[in-house]
Short mmCIF file of N, CA, C and O and ligand atoms in Angstrom, two decimals:
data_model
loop_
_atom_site.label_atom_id
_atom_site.label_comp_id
_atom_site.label_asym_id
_atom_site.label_seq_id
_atom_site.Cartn_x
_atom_site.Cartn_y
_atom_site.Cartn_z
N UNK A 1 24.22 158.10 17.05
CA UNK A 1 22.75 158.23 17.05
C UNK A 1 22.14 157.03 16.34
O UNK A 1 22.42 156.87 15.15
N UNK A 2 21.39 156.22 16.92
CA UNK A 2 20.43 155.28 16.32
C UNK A 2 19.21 155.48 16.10
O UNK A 2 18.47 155.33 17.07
N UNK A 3 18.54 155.91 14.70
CA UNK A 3 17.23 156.41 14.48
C UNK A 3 16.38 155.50 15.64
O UNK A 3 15.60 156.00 16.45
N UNK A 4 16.68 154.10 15.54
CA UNK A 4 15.16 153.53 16.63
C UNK A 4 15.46 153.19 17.48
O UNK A 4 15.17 152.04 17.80
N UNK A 5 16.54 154.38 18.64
CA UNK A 5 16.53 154.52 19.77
C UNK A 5 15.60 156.03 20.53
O UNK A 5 15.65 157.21 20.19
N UNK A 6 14.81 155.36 21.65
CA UNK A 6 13.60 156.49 22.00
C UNK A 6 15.09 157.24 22.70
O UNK A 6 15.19 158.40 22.28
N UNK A 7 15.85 156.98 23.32
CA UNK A 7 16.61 158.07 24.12
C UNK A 7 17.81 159.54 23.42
O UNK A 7 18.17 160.67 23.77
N UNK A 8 18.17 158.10 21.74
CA UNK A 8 18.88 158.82 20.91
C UNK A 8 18.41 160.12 20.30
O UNK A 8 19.09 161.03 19.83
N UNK A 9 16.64 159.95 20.45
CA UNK A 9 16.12 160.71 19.76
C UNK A 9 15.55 161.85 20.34
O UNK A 9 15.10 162.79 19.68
N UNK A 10 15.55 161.75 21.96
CA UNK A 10 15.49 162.52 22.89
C UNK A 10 16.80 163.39 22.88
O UNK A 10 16.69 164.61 22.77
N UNK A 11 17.79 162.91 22.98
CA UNK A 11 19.16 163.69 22.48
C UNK A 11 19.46 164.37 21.47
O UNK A 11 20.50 165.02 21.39
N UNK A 12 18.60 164.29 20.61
CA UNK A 12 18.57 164.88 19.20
C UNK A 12 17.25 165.95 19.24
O UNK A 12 17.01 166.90 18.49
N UNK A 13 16.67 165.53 20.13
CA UNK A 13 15.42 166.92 20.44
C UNK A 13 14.39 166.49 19.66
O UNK A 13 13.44 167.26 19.71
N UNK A 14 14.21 165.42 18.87
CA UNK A 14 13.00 164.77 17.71
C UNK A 14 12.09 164.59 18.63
O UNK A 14 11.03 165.16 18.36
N UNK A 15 12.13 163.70 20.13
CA UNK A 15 11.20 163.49 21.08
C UNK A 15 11.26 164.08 22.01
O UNK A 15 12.25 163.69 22.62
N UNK A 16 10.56 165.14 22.75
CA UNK A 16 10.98 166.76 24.14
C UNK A 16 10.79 165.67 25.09
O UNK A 16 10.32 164.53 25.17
N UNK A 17 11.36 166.52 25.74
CA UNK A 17 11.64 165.68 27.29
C UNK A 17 11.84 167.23 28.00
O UNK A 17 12.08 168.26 27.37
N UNK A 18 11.69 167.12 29.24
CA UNK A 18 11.96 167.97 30.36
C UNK A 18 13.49 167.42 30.87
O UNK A 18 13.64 166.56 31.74
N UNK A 19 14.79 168.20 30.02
CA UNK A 19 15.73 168.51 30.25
C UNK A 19 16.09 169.15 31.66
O UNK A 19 15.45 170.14 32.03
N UNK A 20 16.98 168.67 32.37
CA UNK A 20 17.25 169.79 33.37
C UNK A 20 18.79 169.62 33.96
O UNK A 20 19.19 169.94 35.08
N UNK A 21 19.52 169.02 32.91
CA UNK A 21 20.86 169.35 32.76
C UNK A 21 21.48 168.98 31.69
O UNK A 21 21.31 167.90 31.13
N UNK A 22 22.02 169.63 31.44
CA UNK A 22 22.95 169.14 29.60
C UNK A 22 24.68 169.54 29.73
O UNK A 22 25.28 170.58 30.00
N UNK A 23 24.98 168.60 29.49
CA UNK A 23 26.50 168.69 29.06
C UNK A 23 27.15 168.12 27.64
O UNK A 23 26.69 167.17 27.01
N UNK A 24 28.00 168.68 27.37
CA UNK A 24 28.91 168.14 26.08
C UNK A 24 28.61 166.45 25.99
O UNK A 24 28.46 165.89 24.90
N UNK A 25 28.55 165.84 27.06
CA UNK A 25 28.49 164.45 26.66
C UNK A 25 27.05 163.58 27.37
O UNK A 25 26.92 162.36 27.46
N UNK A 26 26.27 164.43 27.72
CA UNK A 26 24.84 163.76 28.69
C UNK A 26 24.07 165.02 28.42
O UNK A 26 24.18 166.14 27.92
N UNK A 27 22.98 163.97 29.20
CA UNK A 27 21.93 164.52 29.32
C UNK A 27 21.37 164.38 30.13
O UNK A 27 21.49 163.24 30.59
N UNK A 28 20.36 165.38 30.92
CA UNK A 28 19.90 164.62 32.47
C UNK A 28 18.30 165.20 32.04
O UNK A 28 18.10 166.28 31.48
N UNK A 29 17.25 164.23 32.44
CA UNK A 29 15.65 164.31 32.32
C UNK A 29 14.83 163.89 32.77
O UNK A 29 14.78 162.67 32.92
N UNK A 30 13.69 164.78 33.22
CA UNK A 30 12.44 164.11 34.19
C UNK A 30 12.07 162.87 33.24
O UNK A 30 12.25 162.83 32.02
N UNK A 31 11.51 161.84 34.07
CA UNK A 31 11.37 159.98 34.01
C UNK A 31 9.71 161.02 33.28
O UNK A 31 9.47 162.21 33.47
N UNK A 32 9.01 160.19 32.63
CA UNK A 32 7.57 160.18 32.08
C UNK A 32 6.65 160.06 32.85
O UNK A 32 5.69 160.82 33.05
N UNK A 33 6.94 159.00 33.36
CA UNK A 33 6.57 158.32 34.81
C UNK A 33 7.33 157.97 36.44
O UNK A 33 7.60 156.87 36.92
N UNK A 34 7.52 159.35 37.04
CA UNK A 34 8.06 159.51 37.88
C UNK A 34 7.56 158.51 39.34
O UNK A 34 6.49 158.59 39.94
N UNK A 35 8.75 157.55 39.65
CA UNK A 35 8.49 156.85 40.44
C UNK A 35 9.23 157.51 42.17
O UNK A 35 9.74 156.73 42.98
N UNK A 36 9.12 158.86 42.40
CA UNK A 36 10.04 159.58 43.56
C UNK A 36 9.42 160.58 43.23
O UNK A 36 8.53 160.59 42.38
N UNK A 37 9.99 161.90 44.10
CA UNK A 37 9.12 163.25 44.00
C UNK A 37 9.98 163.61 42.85
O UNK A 37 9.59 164.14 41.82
N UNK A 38 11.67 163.11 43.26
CA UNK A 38 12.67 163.38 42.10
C UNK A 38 13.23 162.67 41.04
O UNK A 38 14.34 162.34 41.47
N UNK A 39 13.13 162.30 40.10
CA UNK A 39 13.01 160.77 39.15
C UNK A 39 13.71 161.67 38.01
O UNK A 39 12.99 162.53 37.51
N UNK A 40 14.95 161.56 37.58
CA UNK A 40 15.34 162.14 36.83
C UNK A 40 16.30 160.90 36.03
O UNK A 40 17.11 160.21 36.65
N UNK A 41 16.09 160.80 34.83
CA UNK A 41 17.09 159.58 33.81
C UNK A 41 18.52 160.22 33.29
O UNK A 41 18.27 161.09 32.46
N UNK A 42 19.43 160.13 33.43
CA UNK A 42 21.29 160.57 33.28
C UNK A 42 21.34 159.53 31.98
O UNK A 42 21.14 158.34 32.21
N UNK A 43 21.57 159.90 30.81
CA UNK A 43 22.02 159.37 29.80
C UNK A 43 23.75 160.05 29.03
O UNK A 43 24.29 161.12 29.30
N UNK A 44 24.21 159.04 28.12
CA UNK A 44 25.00 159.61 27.77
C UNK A 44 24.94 160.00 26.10
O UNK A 44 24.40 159.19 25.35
N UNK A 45 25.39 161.00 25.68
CA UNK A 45 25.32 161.43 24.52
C UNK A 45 24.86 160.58 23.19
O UNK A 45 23.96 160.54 22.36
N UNK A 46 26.63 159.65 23.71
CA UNK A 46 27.15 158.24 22.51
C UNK A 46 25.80 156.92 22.82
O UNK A 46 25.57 156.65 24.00
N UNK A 47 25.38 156.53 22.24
CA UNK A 47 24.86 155.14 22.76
C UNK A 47 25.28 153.96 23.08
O UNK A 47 26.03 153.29 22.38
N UNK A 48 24.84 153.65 24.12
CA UNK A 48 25.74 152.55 24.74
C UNK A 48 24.27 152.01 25.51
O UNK A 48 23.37 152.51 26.19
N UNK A 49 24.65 150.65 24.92
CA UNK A 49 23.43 150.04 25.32
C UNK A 49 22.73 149.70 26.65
O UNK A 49 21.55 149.67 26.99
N UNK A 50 23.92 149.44 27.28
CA UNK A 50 23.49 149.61 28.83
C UNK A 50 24.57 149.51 29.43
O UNK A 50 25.52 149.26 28.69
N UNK A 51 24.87 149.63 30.86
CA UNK A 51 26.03 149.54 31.55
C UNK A 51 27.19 148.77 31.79
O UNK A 51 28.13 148.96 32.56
N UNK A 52 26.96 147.90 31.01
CA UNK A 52 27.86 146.94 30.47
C UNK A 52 29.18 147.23 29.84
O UNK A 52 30.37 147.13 30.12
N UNK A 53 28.15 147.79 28.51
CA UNK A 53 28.72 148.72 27.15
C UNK A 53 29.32 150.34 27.59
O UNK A 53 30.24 151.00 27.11
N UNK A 54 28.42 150.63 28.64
CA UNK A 54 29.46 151.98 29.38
C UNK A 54 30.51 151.92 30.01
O UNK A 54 31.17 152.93 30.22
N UNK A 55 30.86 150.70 30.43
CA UNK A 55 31.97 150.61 31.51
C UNK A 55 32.73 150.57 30.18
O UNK A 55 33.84 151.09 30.25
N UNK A 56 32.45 150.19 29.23
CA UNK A 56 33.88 150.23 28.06
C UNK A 56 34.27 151.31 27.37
O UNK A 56 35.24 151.41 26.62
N UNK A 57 33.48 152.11 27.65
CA UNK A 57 33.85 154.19 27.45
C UNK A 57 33.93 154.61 29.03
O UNK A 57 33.00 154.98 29.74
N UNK A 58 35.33 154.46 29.38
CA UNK A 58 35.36 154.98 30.89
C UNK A 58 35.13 156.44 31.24
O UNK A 58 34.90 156.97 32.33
N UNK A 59 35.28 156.93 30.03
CA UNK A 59 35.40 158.82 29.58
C UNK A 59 33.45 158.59 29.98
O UNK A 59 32.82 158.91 30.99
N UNK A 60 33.09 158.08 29.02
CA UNK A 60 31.39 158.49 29.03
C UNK A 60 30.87 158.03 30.25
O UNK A 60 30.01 158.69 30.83
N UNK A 61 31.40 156.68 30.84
CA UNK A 61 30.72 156.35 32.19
C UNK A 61 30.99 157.66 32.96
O UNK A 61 30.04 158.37 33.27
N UNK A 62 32.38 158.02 33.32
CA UNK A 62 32.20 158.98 34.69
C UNK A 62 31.67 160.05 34.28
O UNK A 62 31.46 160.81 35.22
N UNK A 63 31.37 160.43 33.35
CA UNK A 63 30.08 161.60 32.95
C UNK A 63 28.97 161.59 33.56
O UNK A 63 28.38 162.32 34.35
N UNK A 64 28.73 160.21 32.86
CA UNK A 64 27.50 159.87 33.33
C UNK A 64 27.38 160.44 35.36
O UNK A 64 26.66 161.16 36.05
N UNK A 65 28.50 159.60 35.52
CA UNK A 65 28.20 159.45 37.57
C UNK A 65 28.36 161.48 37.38
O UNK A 65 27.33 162.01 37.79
N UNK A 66 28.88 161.99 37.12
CA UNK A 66 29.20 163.40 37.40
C UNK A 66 28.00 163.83 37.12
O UNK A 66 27.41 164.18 38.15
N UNK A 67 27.26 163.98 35.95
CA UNK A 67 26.06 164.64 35.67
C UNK A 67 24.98 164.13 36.77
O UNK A 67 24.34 165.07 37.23
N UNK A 68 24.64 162.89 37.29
CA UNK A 68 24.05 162.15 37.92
C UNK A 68 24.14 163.37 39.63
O UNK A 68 23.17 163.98 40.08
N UNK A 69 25.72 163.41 40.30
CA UNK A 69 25.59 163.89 40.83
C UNK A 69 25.43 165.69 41.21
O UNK A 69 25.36 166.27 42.30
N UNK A 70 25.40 166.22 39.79
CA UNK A 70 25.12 167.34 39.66
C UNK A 70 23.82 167.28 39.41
O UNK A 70 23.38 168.42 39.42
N UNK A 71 23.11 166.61 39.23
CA UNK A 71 21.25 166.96 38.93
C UNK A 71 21.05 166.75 40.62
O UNK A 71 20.33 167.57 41.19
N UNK A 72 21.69 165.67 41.42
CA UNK A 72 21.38 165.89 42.96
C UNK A 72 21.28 167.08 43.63
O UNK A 72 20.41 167.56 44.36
N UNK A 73 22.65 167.56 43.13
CA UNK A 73 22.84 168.83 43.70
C UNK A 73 21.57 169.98 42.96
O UNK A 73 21.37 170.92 43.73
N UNK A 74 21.13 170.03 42.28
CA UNK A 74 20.39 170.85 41.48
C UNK A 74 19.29 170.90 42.40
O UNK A 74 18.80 171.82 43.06
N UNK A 75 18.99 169.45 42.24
CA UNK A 75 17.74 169.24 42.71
C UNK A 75 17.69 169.13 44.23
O UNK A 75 16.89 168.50 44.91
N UNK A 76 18.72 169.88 44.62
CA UNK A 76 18.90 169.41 46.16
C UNK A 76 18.37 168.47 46.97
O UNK A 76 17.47 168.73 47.77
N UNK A 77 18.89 167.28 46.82
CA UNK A 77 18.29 166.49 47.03
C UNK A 77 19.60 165.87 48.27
O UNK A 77 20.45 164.98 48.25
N UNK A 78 19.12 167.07 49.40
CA UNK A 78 20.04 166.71 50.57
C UNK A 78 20.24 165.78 51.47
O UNK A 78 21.24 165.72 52.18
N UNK A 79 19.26 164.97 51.49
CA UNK A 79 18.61 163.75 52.50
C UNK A 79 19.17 162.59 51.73
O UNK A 79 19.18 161.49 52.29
N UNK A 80 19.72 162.72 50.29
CA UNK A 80 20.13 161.65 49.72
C UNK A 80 19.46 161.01 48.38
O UNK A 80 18.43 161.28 47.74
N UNK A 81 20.35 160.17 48.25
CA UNK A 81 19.48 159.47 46.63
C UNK A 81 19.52 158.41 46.29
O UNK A 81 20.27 157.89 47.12
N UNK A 82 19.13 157.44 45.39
CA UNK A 82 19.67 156.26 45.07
C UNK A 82 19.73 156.47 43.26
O UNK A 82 18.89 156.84 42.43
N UNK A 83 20.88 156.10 43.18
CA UNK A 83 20.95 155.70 41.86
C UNK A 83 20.87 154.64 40.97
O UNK A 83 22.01 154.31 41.27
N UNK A 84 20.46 153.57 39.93
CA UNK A 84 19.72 152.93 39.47
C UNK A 84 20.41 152.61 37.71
O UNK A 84 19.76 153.13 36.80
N UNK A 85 21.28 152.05 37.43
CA UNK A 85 21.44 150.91 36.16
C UNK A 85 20.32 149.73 36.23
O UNK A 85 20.52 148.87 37.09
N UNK A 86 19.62 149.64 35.73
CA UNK A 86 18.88 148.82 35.38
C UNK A 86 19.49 147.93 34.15
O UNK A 86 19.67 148.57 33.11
N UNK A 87 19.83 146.47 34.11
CA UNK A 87 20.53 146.06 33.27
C UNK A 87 20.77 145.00 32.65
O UNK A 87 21.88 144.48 32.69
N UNK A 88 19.45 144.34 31.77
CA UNK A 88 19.54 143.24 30.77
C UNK A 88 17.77 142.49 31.60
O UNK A 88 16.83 142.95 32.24
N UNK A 89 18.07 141.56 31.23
CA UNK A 89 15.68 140.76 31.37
C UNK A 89 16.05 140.56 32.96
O UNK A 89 15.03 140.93 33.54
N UNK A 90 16.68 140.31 33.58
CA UNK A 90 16.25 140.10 35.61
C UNK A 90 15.95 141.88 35.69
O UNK A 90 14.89 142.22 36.22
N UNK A 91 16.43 142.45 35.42
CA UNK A 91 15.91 144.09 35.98
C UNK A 91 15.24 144.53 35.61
O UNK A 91 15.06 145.66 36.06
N UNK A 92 14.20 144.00 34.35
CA UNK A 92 12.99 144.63 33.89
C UNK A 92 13.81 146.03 32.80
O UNK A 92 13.14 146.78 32.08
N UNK A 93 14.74 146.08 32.88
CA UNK A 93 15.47 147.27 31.84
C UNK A 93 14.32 147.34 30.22
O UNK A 93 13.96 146.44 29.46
N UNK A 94 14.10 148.57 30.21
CA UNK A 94 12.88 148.80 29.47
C UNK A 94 13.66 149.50 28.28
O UNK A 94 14.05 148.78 27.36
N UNK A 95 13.85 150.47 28.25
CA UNK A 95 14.75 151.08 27.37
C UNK A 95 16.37 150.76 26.78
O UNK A 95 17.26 150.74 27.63
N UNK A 96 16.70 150.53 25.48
CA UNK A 96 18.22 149.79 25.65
C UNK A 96 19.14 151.02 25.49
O UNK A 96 20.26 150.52 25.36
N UNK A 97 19.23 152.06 25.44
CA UNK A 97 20.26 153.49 25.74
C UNK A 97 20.30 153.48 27.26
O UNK A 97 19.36 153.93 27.92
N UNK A 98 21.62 152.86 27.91
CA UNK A 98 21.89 153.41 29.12
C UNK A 98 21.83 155.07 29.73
O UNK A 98 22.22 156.19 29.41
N UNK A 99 20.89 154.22 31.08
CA UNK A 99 20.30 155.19 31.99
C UNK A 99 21.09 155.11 32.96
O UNK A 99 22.03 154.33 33.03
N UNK A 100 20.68 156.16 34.00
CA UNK A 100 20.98 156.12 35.42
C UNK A 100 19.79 156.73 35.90
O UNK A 100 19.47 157.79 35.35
N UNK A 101 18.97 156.24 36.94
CA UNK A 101 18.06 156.56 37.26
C UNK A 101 18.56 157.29 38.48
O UNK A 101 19.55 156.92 39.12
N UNK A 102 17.71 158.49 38.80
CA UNK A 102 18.42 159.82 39.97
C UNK A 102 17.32 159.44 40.72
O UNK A 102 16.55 159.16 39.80
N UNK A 103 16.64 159.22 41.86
CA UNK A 103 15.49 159.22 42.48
C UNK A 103 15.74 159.39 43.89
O UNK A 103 16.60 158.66 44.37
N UNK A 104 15.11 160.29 44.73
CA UNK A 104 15.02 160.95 45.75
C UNK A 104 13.79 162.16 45.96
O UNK A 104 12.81 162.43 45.27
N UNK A 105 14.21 162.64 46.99
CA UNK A 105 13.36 163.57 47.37
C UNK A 105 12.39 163.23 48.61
O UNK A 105 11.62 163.94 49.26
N UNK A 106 12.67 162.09 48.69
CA UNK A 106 11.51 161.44 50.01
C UNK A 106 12.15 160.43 50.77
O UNK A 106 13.36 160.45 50.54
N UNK A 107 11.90 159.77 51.36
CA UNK A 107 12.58 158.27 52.25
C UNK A 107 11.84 157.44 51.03
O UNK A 107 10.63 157.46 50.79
N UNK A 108 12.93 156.64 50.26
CA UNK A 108 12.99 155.78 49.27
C UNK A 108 12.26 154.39 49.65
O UNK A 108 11.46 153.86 48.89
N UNK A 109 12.68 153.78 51.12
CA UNK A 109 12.01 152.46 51.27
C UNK A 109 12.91 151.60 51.16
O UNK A 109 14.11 151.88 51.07
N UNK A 110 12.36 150.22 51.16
CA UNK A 110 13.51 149.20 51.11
C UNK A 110 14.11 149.03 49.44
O UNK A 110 13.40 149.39 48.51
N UNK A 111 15.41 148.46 49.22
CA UNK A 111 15.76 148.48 47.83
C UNK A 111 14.66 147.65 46.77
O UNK A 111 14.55 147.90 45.57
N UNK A 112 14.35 147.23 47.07
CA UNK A 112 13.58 146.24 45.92
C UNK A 112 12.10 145.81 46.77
O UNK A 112 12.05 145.28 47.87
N UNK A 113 10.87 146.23 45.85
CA UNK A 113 9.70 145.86 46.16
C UNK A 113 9.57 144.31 46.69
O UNK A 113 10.17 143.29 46.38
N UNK A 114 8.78 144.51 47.41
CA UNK A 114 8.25 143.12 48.60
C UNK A 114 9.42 142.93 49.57
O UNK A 114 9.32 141.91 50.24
N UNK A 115 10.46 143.63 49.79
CA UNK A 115 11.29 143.49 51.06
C UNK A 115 10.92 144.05 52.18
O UNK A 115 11.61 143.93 53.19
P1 5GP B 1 14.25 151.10 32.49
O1 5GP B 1 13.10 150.21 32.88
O2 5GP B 1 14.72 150.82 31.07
O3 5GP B 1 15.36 151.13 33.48
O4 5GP B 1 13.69 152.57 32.52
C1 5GP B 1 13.14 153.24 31.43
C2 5GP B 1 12.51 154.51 31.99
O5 5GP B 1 12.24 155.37 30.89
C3 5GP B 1 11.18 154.26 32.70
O6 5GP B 1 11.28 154.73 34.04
C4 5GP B 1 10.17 155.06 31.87
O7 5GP B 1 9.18 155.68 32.66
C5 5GP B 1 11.04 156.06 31.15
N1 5GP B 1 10.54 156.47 29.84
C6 5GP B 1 10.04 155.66 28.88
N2 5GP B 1 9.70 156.38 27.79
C7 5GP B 1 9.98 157.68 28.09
C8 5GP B 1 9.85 158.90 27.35
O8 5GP B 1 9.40 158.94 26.20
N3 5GP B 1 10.25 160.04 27.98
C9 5GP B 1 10.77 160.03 29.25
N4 5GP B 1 11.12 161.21 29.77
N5 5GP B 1 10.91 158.89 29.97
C10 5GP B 1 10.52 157.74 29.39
ZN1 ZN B 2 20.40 155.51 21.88
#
């Protein structure tokens, strides 16, 4: 836990979030600002700064993909999804506690704005 991480502290329940899956090692939660009908952020327990730093906890990465695809399933999100590491200044990565962004629920569009 890093006191001046916003996600650590979401994991610790100091900042609420709309939870809508929890496991021993993640956490899965509606985005603030939902960019899909379904926008849900997959974090992992431990902090790890971004996906970089997850691929070096192979235990916490495939959590991560497992919880990721269990909030799909939750959220039935049958038509499909895209999932989303955002990762270091070219991706605009806003938060440094690795995410996985869940987003679906509609026809997504092309991968990256202005294509
Ligand atoms: P990034 O740009 O780092 O990949 O994504 C960070 C995401 O965190 C953004 O989509 C943003 O809307 C979301 N976010 C930022 N602050 C909060 C918060 O306090 N609560 C929740 N639920 N999401 C947040
Ligand atoms: Zn953190």
């Amino acid at each position: 836990m890093e006191n001046s991480c916003l996600f650590c502290r979401i994991v610790s329940g100091e900042i609420p979030a709309t939870v809508v899956h929890r496991t021993e090692t993640t956490v899965a939660f509606r985005d603030i600002d939902p960019k899909a009908p379904t926008h849900v952020l997959v974090i992992p327990v431990a902090h790890h700064a971004d996906v970089v730093a997850l691929a070096a906890d192979p235990s916490a990465a495939a959590d991560v993909l497992a919880t990721a695809a269990a909030v799909a399933e939750k959220e039935d999100l049958t038509g499909g999804f895209r999932l989303i590491f955002n990762t270091g200044r070219d991706s605009g990565q806003e938060v440094f506690h690795v995410h996985a962004h869940v987003l679906g629920g509609a026809p997504l569009g092309p991968m990256l704005a202005g294509q």
